[in-house]
Structures are given as structure tokens and as C-alpha cells.
Amino acid sequence: MTIDDIRDAAERIRGSIVHTPLLPSLWADPARPLWLKPENLQSIGAFKVRGAFNAIGKLDERARARGVVAYSSGNHAQAVAYAARRFGIPAHIVMPDVTPRIKVDNTREHGAEVVLVPIAERESTAHALVERLGAVLIPPFDHPDIIAGQGTIGLEIGQDLADVELVLVPVSGGGLASGIGVGVKALCPNAAVYAVEPELAGDTRESFERGSVVEWPVELRARTIADGLRSQPSELTFAHLRTVLDGVITVSEDEIRSAVRTLATSARLVAEPAGAVSLAGYLHHADELPAGRTVAVVSGGNIDPALLADVLGA
Amino acid sequence: MTIDDIRDAAERIRGSIVHTPLLPSLWADPARPLWLKPENLQSIGAFKVRGAFNAIGKLDERARARGVVAYSSGNHAQAVAYAARRFGIPAHIVMPDVTPRIKVDNTREHGAEVVLVPIAERESTAHALVERLGAVLIPPFDHPDIIAGQGTIGLEIGQDLADVELVLVPVSGGGLASGIGVGVKALCPNAAVYAVEPELAGDTRESFERGSVVEWPVELRARTIADGLRSQPSELTFAHLRTVLDGVITVSEDEIRSAVRTLATSARLVAEPAGAVSLAGYLHHADELPAGRTVAVVSGGNIDPALLADVLGA
């Protein structure tokens, strides 16, 4: 996956996604001017549409016509459902039977067939559907076309702020962080790219320090409020991360909640906890980061309204 | 004030403001596709920076160096304070002594000198400051340079969505609505432009029906939750409004609160009540509006966090 793949992806998904603006933050530390990249403003509320449109758009027409399958309970589910509808093809989304009703409903509203299964059977059910339907599996992060799609964010950052010095990006499965890293480093070789994750799901930091993927049990990763950051990198994404990241930092649960509040009150953006970790890193971990012109990627905004109300009232 | 003035303004303020994207809304009525124009994402949280940068930028350098004066307790105060600092000139902002502390503090944080006076003395104090300092008064809406600055929003809409059929814009003093109206009608002569205001501050609708400015007592206009929409048009802005508007509709307080909630949960945007009236009109008054491709201008996002929490928890 190279910058050329990202440029191809950008061409392919233009018209299907929002080229989000860089929003300057007046309240930033003057030594570290800050811009927010609000991917929560994509149609389904998260960056995942970029990868989904690229992966589905790249299929040859006959393969695409047989439809797509994905397994996800989060933003990837809605992204694939939405992109499939825009292509006029069927989508089957496999979700754990414990998925909150609202997420199931949202995915169905995009026209997808939702298949609810016990959580342990997600992958096998998805693969069985692929077999039976002749459909194509669209993975959440572990695929070059997905990584290239998310990488278009890095391309836009490099085009819109050529003298950027630091990019902060959430990391979980690593598709977003590795795609952005490749895009930014190609256009701005002197810019640093740091990934940010919750302490409670700090597997990537540990993996990065050891130089190989360290498995964290899912029940450990599930402790964080940032439900979008409970995956861990694959061998593919981790290999990219080692090449393009300058560091990985972790943030506390309180720092995440505080950043959700700051985004709402000072940037007028509704962010989900996963979407706020990059700002949490900027605000609370300056000592672990290079100074200079900084972009923080706000990756998504699908937060439970009750949680947002709680954070605002605190 | 013509489209040429708006084009000049766009050139002048480029680099000082955000060219906000048009955000497509997946949840819109298919017969009336909807895009949001999120001016709440400007640096100070409202469109007012456009007019302020245009008016201050257009002054000749010697006049500008003596500084600017404004009277406002709202977004115009912060816009003038912020623009003045960017130009490196002094700003005096006259505010009523009942202005909430947070708004006074925000204005001071931009480097302005805040002058607190009894509400009845706002204008006279501002004019006295202008005399004493040799400074220039930057009015909130009643000036061609302000109208042209706000009109750049209409220019962007016409450039980014050439086949737009309806634009919904909040109206109060009328600078925003008349500027956008001139911009949109110049680029898209077949598009309709409707202004939206609270029923409780429905002076513009009444004026529009009568064909002349009808004064509503300030205590009537002050009843609405939309504190950004408590002014009324001047002769200058009203003359523009009569030329460019196709209609004026009003929305209830409940509809405004509901639209604030929808913007947060479905568009991930924090809007103040004034910023949500255009969406309230779209959602609740379809029968009074033409169908077709619609843009709703979200004018600002400076809402009390406790009010937002309340609306989300309801």
C-alpha cells in the first residue's frame, strides 16, 4: 500500500465522501497551533466510509453485483451498508446478538440485511455467507484497499496544510493510523505521526515498544469507554505502523471524557470517545509529543446522547 | 451591495475564515435532499467572522490602525475582537452590564477591551468611544461591508451545489439573510431563499407581509430561546430582504430545541438555538416550503453546555 494507492483511492471516492476542512483552534497552545480534522462529519458519522467506498468501488462490476458482507457492530457496519446502497448492491452485515438496538436499526436503515449471531460466531458466519452468496467480504481494517481509503485523510492533510509538523491519529485495528501515516509521510516527510489509544486498550503501544504484535485479551480491551478502539492491529497494519509512526501514546478515561467535552464546547463538534483520543493526547500529553503545527484527527461522532449529556453536565 | 461586493469580500477574507463544506444528510426526506452549511465551525463558533474580517479588512490602513469599536453581547463581539487581534489593532467592545460572564471573558480572551455599561447606554457609549479614539464603528449587520461578508456563504453554496433549489437561513438583523440571498440569487437564479425566525421574535415575517419594517418591542423579541435572533432588520437590510427572499417562516420554541438535538445526534454538530432554526423549518414546515435540493445554514454553535445537556437528556 503506497501513496499511489491512496491517490487512486482519493480519485475513486471523490463525490462519495466529504473533504473535511481543517478547523483552526483559537484555544490551542501558541507553541503548538492546532487544527482539527473532523471526520465525524462524514455522512455516517465516521471516517469508515472512505475505506468502504474504496474497497467496494475497486471491485470489478460482476463481483460487486453479487454483494458484500461485513462483520462489525460499529461504524464499519454502517459504512459498508451505506456504500453498498449507493452502489445499488446487497449487503449482509453480521453483528453480535448483544449489539445495542440503535446500531442494528441504523444499519438496517441503510438497507442492509443484518444477521445477528452469538459474538463468537461472527467471523465464521460472515465467511459462510461469502461462500453461499458468492459475495465479497469487506474487512474493517486488515486490507490494502481499506487502508488506502482511510489514507485519503492523510493526503488531504498534506494538501491542505503542507507545513504540518505533527499529526495525531487514533489507533485500534490500525487501518486509519497506517493509512494516514503513509499519506502524510509521502507529502510531508518531516512531519511526525503519533498514534493515540486508551491506556485500557494499550496493546499497540506495547506492541510498538516490543517490535511485534502483542495480543491483549478482548476483555481487557473492552474496558475502555472508547468502544471504537477495542480492536488490535493485524500483521499487515502493524507492519505499516512500524514504518510510518514516530510514536504511540496512551490517554486515560478521564482525559477522553474531558476531550469529548472540549470538542463540544470549544469546537462545536460532537465526538464519540474514540474520536476524542487524539485531542486528549494533545491536551494532556504535550511532554511526550513534538511541538509545532499539529493536526488532531477526530475520527467519529457516534456517541450515545445520554453519555454526551452526562459529559456536558459534569 | 451586489454580487461583485461579495466576490471582493470572498477574496479579502480567504485565509481568515473556513470555507465550510456542505454536509449531505442521509436522514433527509428523499423528495427534499438536505445539505447542512455548518457555520458553527468557524473559529469563534459563528458566521459573524466573515462580516468582521471583510469590514475591518476593507478599511484603509491608517484608519484601521486607530482601532475598532463594536457593541454586542453575542457572536459579533467575539468576531470583531478576534478579527482585530488578527489585524494587530485595538478593539473596544461595549457590552451590557448584564452580559453573562462567560461571554465577557471570551471577548477579553481575544484581546479586546470590554466596556460594560447599562444596556440603554450601549450605542451612545460606542459612539463616544469612536469620537474619542478616532476609531471605526463595526456594526453588527447594518452595513454593506458586513452584508457582503456574510454573503460569501451564499457564494460558497452556489459554487459547491450549483443545482440547489432552496436555501434556508436564519433571520434577525438581516445581514446574514440578505447577504446570502444576494449571493445565491446571483449564482442560482432559480433557487428559492427562505428566511426562518422564531415565532416569538416573528417581526420579520410580519414586516415581510406588510411590506415595511414593523417594530416589535425588545421585551417581546427577548422571549425566544434563540438569543442570537432577537434583533430586527434595519431599513438597509430589509430593502435587501424584500428583493432576495421568497418567503419568511417561523418556528416554535419546541421545534428549535428539537432541531438542536437532531443536529447533535444525527449531524454531530453543536448548534446554538439561533443556529438550528433553519433545520427546524425544514423538519417541521415542509408544507410552507418548496420541495427540492435544500441547504440549511447552521449559523452558530455558542450554546450553554447545560442547555445542550438538557436538550440531549430530554
XYZ file of C-alpha atoms in Angstrom:
628
model
C 0.000 0.000 0.000
C 1.709 3.179 -1.201
C 0.894 6.833 -1.784
C -0.130 5.904 -5.344
C -2.825 3.606 -3.967
C -4.021 6.470 -1.775
C -4.120 8.852 -4.730
C -6.128 6.278 -6.689
C -8.481 5.898 -3.726
C -8.946 9.662 -3.466
C -9.954 9.795 -7.120
C -12.303 6.827 -6.689
C -14.177 8.103 -3.627
C -14.370 11.776 -4.579
C -18.062 12.621 -4.694
C -18.940 9.920 -2.170
C -17.229 11.421 0.845
C -16.776 14.869 2.381
C -13.370 16.501 2.006
C -13.399 17.646 5.621
C -11.859 21.055 6.370
C -9.003 21.653 8.789
C -10.516 23.692 11.623
C -8.075 26.055 13.379
C -8.399 26.081 17.172
C -8.127 29.503 18.782
C -7.750 27.973 22.218
C -4.607 25.989 21.386
C -1.167 26.433 22.932
C 0.549 29.067 20.694
C 3.713 26.943 20.587
C 1.632 24.113 19.166
C -1.009 25.578 16.834
C -3.819 23.067 16.431
C -6.168 22.128 13.622
C -8.926 19.533 13.936
C -9.748 17.185 11.059
C -13.453 16.449 11.721
C -14.152 13.028 10.202
C -17.204 12.825 12.483
C -18.859 14.975 9.811
C -18.851 12.174 7.218
C -22.377 11.041 6.345
C -22.458 8.065 8.694
C -20.534 9.972 11.356
C -17.108 8.398 10.899
C -14.093 8.039 8.594
C -15.014 4.410 7.810
C -16.908 5.454 4.663
C -13.597 6.240 2.975
C -12.304 2.686 3.161
C -15.697 1.177 2.407
C -16.219 3.226 -0.768
C -12.694 2.486 -1.933
C -12.866 -1.259 -1.316
C -16.323 -1.679 -2.881
C -15.571 0.753 -5.689
C -12.445 -1.168 -6.639
C -14.255 -4.480 -7.140
C -14.939 -5.432 -10.723
C -18.537 -4.902 -11.633
C -19.562 -8.546 -11.826
C -18.062 -9.419 -8.461
C -19.592 -6.318 -6.921
C -23.054 -7.178 -8.224
C -23.137 -10.299 -6.043
C -22.983 -8.061 -2.992
C -20.803 -7.588 0.066
C -20.543 -8.994 3.587
C -19.044 -7.404 6.695
C -18.889 -8.225 10.370
C -18.932 -5.261 12.735
C -21.051 -3.762 15.468
C -19.676 -0.314 14.949
C -19.084 2.355 12.355
C -17.750 -0.113 9.764
C -21.161 -1.795 9.648
C -22.926 1.435 8.774
C -20.205 2.457 6.344
C -20.444 -0.773 4.346
C -24.252 -0.736 4.436
C -24.346 2.848 3.217
C -21.740 2.380 0.482
C -23.465 -0.792 -0.755
C -26.771 1.022 -1.069
C -25.088 3.804 -3.022
C -23.688 1.162 -5.395
C -27.114 -0.489 -5.575
C -25.837 -3.866 -4.359
C -26.934 -6.109 -1.487
C -25.089 -6.007 1.859
C -25.171 -8.570 4.663
C -23.820 -7.320 7.975
C -23.078 -9.851 10.693
C -23.473 -8.368 14.180
C -23.161 -9.856 17.658
C -26.600 -10.509 19.164
C -25.648 -8.199 22.057
C -25.282 -5.174 19.761
C -27.309 -2.173 21.004
C -30.622 -1.949 19.158
C -29.894 1.542 17.875
C -26.844 0.328 15.947
C -28.782 -2.569 14.452
C -31.568 -0.213 13.421
C -29.167 2.298 11.900
C -27.521 -0.402 9.830
C -30.892 -1.713 8.637
C -31.959 1.823 7.746
C -29.160 1.910 5.208
C -30.812 -1.067 3.537
C -28.518 -3.825 4.766
C -29.596 -7.307 5.817
C -28.464 -7.654 9.447
C -27.577 -11.153 10.656
C -27.459 -11.415 14.460
C -25.294 -14.211 15.886
C -23.518 -15.078 19.132
C -20.341 -12.989 19.269
C -18.036 -15.981 18.876
C -19.694 -16.912 15.575
C -19.255 -13.563 13.831
C -16.361 -14.435 11.588
C -17.497 -17.939 10.715
C -20.986 -16.694 9.863
C -19.531 -13.989 7.653
C -17.332 -16.468 5.825
C -20.258 -18.858 5.375
C -22.312 -16.026 3.865
C -19.491 -15.184 1.493
C -19.414 -18.835 0.364
C -23.152 -19.155 -0.015
C -23.772 -15.849 -1.775
C -20.597 -15.555 -3.794
C -20.284 -12.161 -2.135
C -17.123 -10.283 -1.180
C -16.003 -9.800 2.415
C -15.162 -6.172 3.273
C -12.889 -6.343 6.319
C -12.836 -3.485 8.843
C -9.115 -2.680 8.554
C -6.980 -5.630 7.504
C -6.900 -4.966 3.738
C -4.821 -2.696 1.470
C -7.928 -1.130 -0.140
C -9.359 -0.202 3.250
C -6.029 1.234 4.410
C -5.693 3.226 1.173
C -9.205 4.618 1.614
C -8.503 5.805 5.164
C -5.163 7.121 3.895
C -7.001 9.748 1.854
C -7.316 11.653 5.142
C -3.522 11.911 5.248
C -3.478 13.066 1.636
C -5.976 15.835 2.426
C -3.958 16.927 5.472
C -0.783 17.127 3.408
C -2.537 19.063 0.650
C -4.332 21.483 2.961
C -1.514 22.138 5.472
C 1.765 21.430 3.733
C 3.879 22.642 6.685
C 2.191 20.402 9.272
C 4.680 19.147 11.871
C 2.673 16.626 13.873
C -0.402 14.504 13.112
C -2.264 12.762 15.948
C -4.472 9.841 14.997
C -6.440 7.248 16.986
C -5.227 3.653 16.674
C -7.109 0.404 17.165
C -7.039 -2.038 14.238
C -4.511 0.269 12.634
C -6.157 0.873 9.263
C -6.706 4.557 9.920
C -3.313 5.213 11.530
C -1.289 3.330 8.928
C -3.204 4.858 6.017
C -2.828 8.380 7.361
C 0.815 7.720 8.185
C 1.614 6.673 4.615
C -0.271 9.656 3.194
C 1.285 12.248 5.498
C 4.847 10.935 5.233
C 4.674 10.914 1.437
C 3.612 14.556 1.219
C 5.308 15.907 4.351
C 8.362 13.752 5.078
C 9.376 15.940 8.025
C 6.041 15.663 9.828
C 5.796 13.319 12.807
C 2.826 10.958 13.067
C 1.796 9.750 16.525
C -0.933 7.252 17.274
C -3.108 7.648 20.367
C -5.054 4.923 22.167
C -6.708 4.433 25.551
C -4.449 3.180 28.366
C -7.076 0.498 28.964
C -6.631 -0.767 25.400
C -2.919 -0.004 25.169
C -1.904 -3.037 23.144
C -0.480 -1.028 20.240
C 1.878 0.927 22.472
C 3.151 -2.291 23.989
C 3.461 -3.904 20.557
C 5.285 -0.866 19.226
C 7.788 -0.966 22.100
C 8.389 -4.704 21.692
C 8.542 -4.587 17.906
C 5.914 -7.289 17.386
C 2.165 -7.664 17.841
C 1.285 -8.344 21.482
C -2.156 -9.850 21.982
C -4.340 -8.322 24.664
C -7.382 -10.339 25.732
C -10.593 -8.829 24.399
C -11.996 -8.463 27.925
C -9.111 -6.150 28.804
C -9.558 -4.044 25.676
C -13.319 -3.885 26.302
C -12.811 -1.851 29.495
C -12.349 1.486 27.748
C -15.231 3.871 27.157
C -13.849 4.271 23.619
C -15.824 1.422 22.065
C -14.372 2.227 18.646
C -10.850 1.402 19.849
C -11.199 -2.140 21.144
C -9.561 -3.919 18.185
C -5.860 -4.501 17.736
C -3.577 -4.312 14.710
C -3.147 -7.202 12.300
C 0.252 -8.243 10.983
C -0.469 -6.158 7.862
C -1.415 -2.948 9.629
C 1.276 -3.378 12.271
C 3.946 -3.636 9.576
C 2.714 -0.307 8.197
C 2.552 1.243 11.657
C 6.190 0.348 12.363
C 7.189 2.103 9.163
C 5.176 5.295 9.474
C 4.618 6.030 13.160
C 7.015 8.095 15.246
C 5.393 7.020 18.470
C 2.320 5.748 20.285
C 0.900 7.433 23.384
C -1.942 6.426 25.669
C -4.640 8.505 27.365
C -6.766 7.930 30.457
C -10.531 7.516 30.540
C -10.897 10.892 32.297
C -8.791 12.554 29.622
C -11.023 11.052 26.939
C -14.206 12.316 28.605
C -12.672 15.743 29.062
C -11.709 15.882 25.377
C -15.271 14.932 24.338
C -16.460 17.885 26.389
C -13.863 20.278 24.951
C -14.756 19.277 21.404
C -18.425 20.039 22.066
C -17.931 23.315 23.909
C -14.903 24.786 22.137
C -15.026 23.242 18.657
C -18.810 22.669 18.372
C -18.155 19.065 17.336
C -19.937 16.001 18.682
C -17.266 13.314 19.015
C -17.519 9.767 20.270
C -14.875 8.745 22.841
C -12.739 7.053 20.173
C -12.904 10.238 18.141
C -11.613 12.348 21.008
C -8.437 10.463 21.962
C -6.191 12.439 19.615
C -7.266 15.716 21.233
C -6.878 14.102 24.670
C -3.286 13.329 23.713
C -2.685 16.882 22.532
C -4.179 18.431 25.674
C -2.732 16.143 28.327
C 0.490 14.649 26.949
C 2.383 17.563 25.438
C 5.561 16.352 27.160
C 5.503 13.138 25.116
C 4.977 14.864 21.763
C 6.998 17.086 19.429
C 5.942 20.762 19.394
C 4.830 22.599 16.270
C 1.889 22.803 13.927
C -0.416 19.928 14.890
C -3.426 18.224 13.305
C -5.651 16.037 15.508
C -7.931 13.643 13.646
C -11.447 13.455 15.143
C -12.369 10.076 13.742
C -16.057 9.710 14.590
C -19.091 11.147 16.348
C -21.485 8.282 17.070
C -21.888 8.765 20.803
C -24.877 7.807 22.946
C -26.751 11.104 23.568
C -27.092 10.227 27.270
C -23.308 9.868 27.578
C -22.761 13.201 25.830
C -25.299 14.860 28.134
C -23.506 13.343 31.112
C -20.109 14.615 29.976
C -21.527 18.095 29.341
C -23.253 18.248 32.704
C -20.190 17.187 34.677
C -24.385 45.671 -2.195
C -24.080 43.365 -5.193
C -22.541 40.033 -6.108
C -19.345 41.892 -7.052
C -19.029 43.149 -3.497
C -19.469 39.582 -2.288
C -16.803 38.315 -4.669
C -14.440 41.036 -3.425
C -15.237 40.046 0.155
C -14.542 36.380 -0.575
C -11.124 37.305 -1.943
C -10.415 39.562 1.047
C -11.323 37.076 3.792
C -9.904 33.935 2.187
C -7.330 32.601 4.632
C -9.096 34.160 7.621
C -12.244 32.044 7.560
C -13.132 28.402 6.956
C -14.766 27.539 3.639
C -17.297 25.282 5.346
C -18.304 22.098 3.496
C -21.853 21.199 2.532
C -22.701 18.133 4.615
C -25.209 15.751 2.998
C -27.864 14.428 5.393
C -28.702 10.758 4.992
C -31.787 11.105 7.166
C -33.461 13.726 4.980
C -36.777 13.348 3.117
C -35.747 11.889 -0.308
C -38.040 14.388 -2.051
C -36.084 17.174 -0.376
C -32.399 16.165 -0.203
C -30.702 18.192 2.512
C -27.235 19.624 2.995
C -26.121 21.498 6.095
C -23.805 24.511 5.858
C -22.047 24.392 9.261
C -21.005 27.967 10.049
C -20.809 26.937 13.696
C -17.387 25.548 12.722
C -15.880 28.998 12.153
C -13.156 29.798 14.687
C -15.338 31.787 17.065
C -18.275 29.445 16.501
C -20.373 31.598 14.178
C -20.604 33.158 10.713
C -20.004 36.638 12.141
C -16.258 36.411 11.440
C -16.976 36.753 7.721
C -18.504 40.205 8.015
C -15.995 41.323 10.640
C -12.956 40.367 8.553
C -14.448 41.992 5.471
C -15.390 45.244 7.170
C -12.079 45.605 9.028
C -10.058 44.381 6.055
C -11.646 46.963 3.790
C -10.619 49.944 5.949
C -7.641 51.888 4.729
C -4.576 51.139 6.732
C -4.351 54.458 8.571
C -7.980 54.391 9.673
C -7.683 50.760 10.702
C -4.609 51.426 12.835
C -6.701 53.623 15.152
C -8.752 50.564 16.051
C -12.373 49.470 16.003
C -15.406 49.675 18.279
C -18.456 47.406 18.405
C -21.463 46.992 20.649
C -22.737 43.448 21.070
C -23.194 40.832 23.734
C -23.155 37.989 21.268
C -21.154 36.446 18.473
C -20.445 39.793 16.789
C -18.451 40.882 19.859
C -16.155 37.879 19.628
C -15.897 38.138 15.855
C -14.745 41.780 15.957
C -12.386 41.105 18.865
C -10.838 38.132 17.075
C -10.514 39.887 13.707
C -8.982 42.985 15.339
C -6.340 40.877 17.048
C -5.512 39.179 13.760
C -5.033 42.633 12.207
C -2.974 43.707 15.235
C -5.224 46.651 16.056
C -7.060 47.637 19.264
C -10.739 46.748 19.735
C -13.192 48.205 22.238
C -16.363 46.165 22.703
C -19.280 47.756 24.516
C -21.421 45.179 26.333
C -24.478 45.492 28.567
C -23.533 45.070 32.218
C -25.956 42.125 32.411
C -23.980 40.108 29.845
C -23.166 36.601 31.129
C -19.616 36.474 32.496
C -18.567 33.731 30.058
C -19.251 35.982 27.062
C -17.341 38.863 28.608
C -14.410 36.569 29.364
C -14.405 35.080 25.853
C -14.310 38.532 24.313
C -11.460 39.627 26.594
C -9.564 36.456 25.744
C -9.407 37.629 22.142
C -7.565 40.700 23.410
C -10.400 43.226 23.283
C -11.052 45.958 25.815
C -14.562 45.276 27.144
C -16.599 48.293 28.310
C -19.582 47.315 30.473
C -22.462 49.804 30.562
C -26.208 49.832 31.360
C -28.000 48.323 28.384
C -29.648 51.612 27.385
C -26.229 53.281 27.044
C -24.692 50.770 24.631
C -24.985 52.788 21.457
C -24.152 56.162 22.966
C -21.073 54.732 24.695
C -19.913 53.153 21.460
C -20.327 56.407 19.552
C -18.498 58.330 22.285
C -15.594 55.855 22.050
C -15.484 56.280 18.294
C -15.254 60.071 18.768
C -12.637 59.928 21.474
C -10.378 57.305 19.868
C -10.834 58.207 16.231
C -11.755 54.546 15.847
C -14.202 52.960 13.383
C -17.552 51.501 14.444
C -18.153 47.976 13.111
C -21.942 47.496 13.195
C -23.420 44.003 13.663
C -25.450 43.935 10.436
C -26.477 47.360 9.169
C -23.599 47.981 6.760
C -22.853 46.931 3.172
C -19.410 45.514 4.062
C -20.918 43.324 6.770
C -23.671 42.128 4.452
C -21.135 41.387 1.713
C -19.005 39.392 4.161
C -21.937 37.241 5.266
C -22.905 36.936 1.597
C -19.777 34.866 0.950
C -21.752 31.969 2.444
C -24.215 32.281 -0.433
C -21.353 32.403 -2.899
C -19.904 29.171 -1.471
C -23.307 27.472 -1.615
C -23.767 28.466 -5.261
C -20.258 27.282 -6.140
C -20.464 23.989 -4.268
C -24.057 22.998 -5.169
C -24.961 24.743 -8.412
C -28.332 22.979 -8.698
C -29.559 23.947 -5.234
C -33.305 24.666 -5.212
C -33.932 26.050 -1.726
C -31.739 27.784 0.848
C -32.964 28.195 4.433
C -31.291 30.879 6.507
C -31.942 32.348 9.970
C -33.034 35.982 10.056
C -32.717 38.560 12.818
C -30.954 41.809 11.889
C -30.988 40.574 8.327
C -27.304 40.862 7.442
C -26.885 37.123 7.027
C -30.145 36.512 5.169
C -29.785 39.427 2.786
C -26.124 38.671 2.062
C -26.818 35.000 1.401
C -29.866 35.927 -0.667
C -27.846 38.192 -2.968
C -25.106 35.576 -3.320
C -27.413 32.651 -4.029
C -29.710 34.512 -6.434
C -26.726 35.745 -8.449
C -25.311 32.269 -8.976
C -28.551 30.229 -8.906
C -31.379 32.487 -10.110
C -33.907 29.644 -9.895
C -33.193 28.794 -6.273
C -35.637 29.961 -3.618
C -34.326 31.608 -0.450
C -36.462 31.456 2.683
C -35.677 33.112 5.984
C -36.556 31.387 9.254
C -37.101 33.031 12.636
C -38.677 32.128 15.980
C -42.432 32.720 16.281
C -41.633 34.609 19.485
C -39.433 37.041 17.524
C -41.517 36.974 14.353
C -41.109 40.614 13.421
C -39.511 39.925 10.043
C -42.381 37.740 8.893
C -44.841 40.437 9.852
C -42.715 43.112 8.187
C -42.393 40.981 5.060
C -46.169 40.542 4.849
C -46.837 44.240 5.372
C -44.059 45.406 3.082
C -42.419 47.680 5.643
C -40.427 47.299 8.851
C -42.728 46.597 11.805
C -41.144 47.300 15.171
C -41.538 44.667 17.862
C -40.713 45.740 21.406
C -37.415 44.251 22.567
C -39.130 42.542 25.509
C -41.262 40.544 23.078
C -38.276 39.527 20.960
C -36.340 38.597 24.093
C -38.757 35.731 24.863
C -37.204 33.265 22.428
C -34.531 30.781 23.486
C -32.681 31.789 20.298
C -30.706 34.637 21.832
C -28.919 35.246 18.534
C -32.205 36.162 16.837
C -33.518 38.993 18.989
C -32.616 41.863 16.658
C -34.737 43.137 13.810
C -33.883 44.308 10.293
C -32.792 47.857 9.538
C -34.128 49.782 6.557
C -30.992 48.752 4.637
C -31.204 45.039 5.325
C -34.980 44.986 4.941
C -34.693 46.531 1.470
C -32.344 43.696 0.510
C -34.597 41.076 2.114
C -37.606 42.257 0.071
C -35.552 41.827 -3.100
C -33.990 38.439 -2.449
C -36.301 36.459 -0.150
C -39.073 34.223 -1.448
C -40.647 33.933 1.975
C -40.262 34.032 5.743
C -41.427 31.223 8.028
C -41.486 30.969 11.792
C -40.716 28.055 14.117
C -41.776 27.261 17.668
C -39.502 27.011 20.691
C -40.068 23.243 20.864
C -39.129 22.904 17.215
C -35.917 24.836 17.849
C -34.968 22.606 20.801
C -35.732 19.508 18.775
C -33.555 20.737 15.906
C -30.654 21.405 18.303
C -30.969 17.789 19.406
C -31.168 16.433 15.856
C -28.078 18.387 14.827
C -26.116 16.881 17.723
C -27.305 13.300 17.328
C -27.665 12.991 13.542
C -25.213 15.544 12.165
C -22.665 15.584 15.035
C -22.860 19.383 15.133
C -23.235 21.520 18.250
C -25.619 24.331 17.300
C -26.965 27.188 19.367
C -30.741 27.708 19.174
C -30.357 30.504 16.601
C -28.211 28.156 14.518
C -30.868 25.453 14.499
C -33.909 27.403 13.267
C -33.260 26.677 9.574
C -33.283 22.938 10.249
C -36.369 23.371 12.426
C -38.071 24.967 9.446
C -37.003 22.140 7.155
C -38.168 19.434 9.565
C -41.457 20.917 10.727
C -42.709 23.266 7.997
C -42.328 21.340 4.752
C -45.835 22.398 3.739
C -44.774 26.053 3.668
C -41.625 25.452 1.605
C -40.802 24.467 -1.979
C -39.514 20.895 -2.406
C -36.168 20.052 -3.948
C -32.499 20.164 -3.128
C -32.206 22.151 0.099
C -29.371 23.791 2.025
C -29.954 24.761 5.660
C -27.470 27.240 7.112
C -26.382 26.375 10.672
C -25.268 29.848 11.674
C -23.610 29.316 15.052
C -22.776 26.941 17.877
C -22.242 29.001 21.019
C -24.733 27.258 23.303
C -24.588 26.987 27.075
C -23.342 23.417 27.754
C -26.047 22.967 30.407
C -28.756 23.789 27.858
C -27.268 21.348 25.360
C -27.124 18.655 28.041
C -30.749 19.372 28.891
C -31.857 19.094 25.262
C -29.928 15.824 24.831
C -31.328 14.322 28.002
C -34.932 15.171 27.157
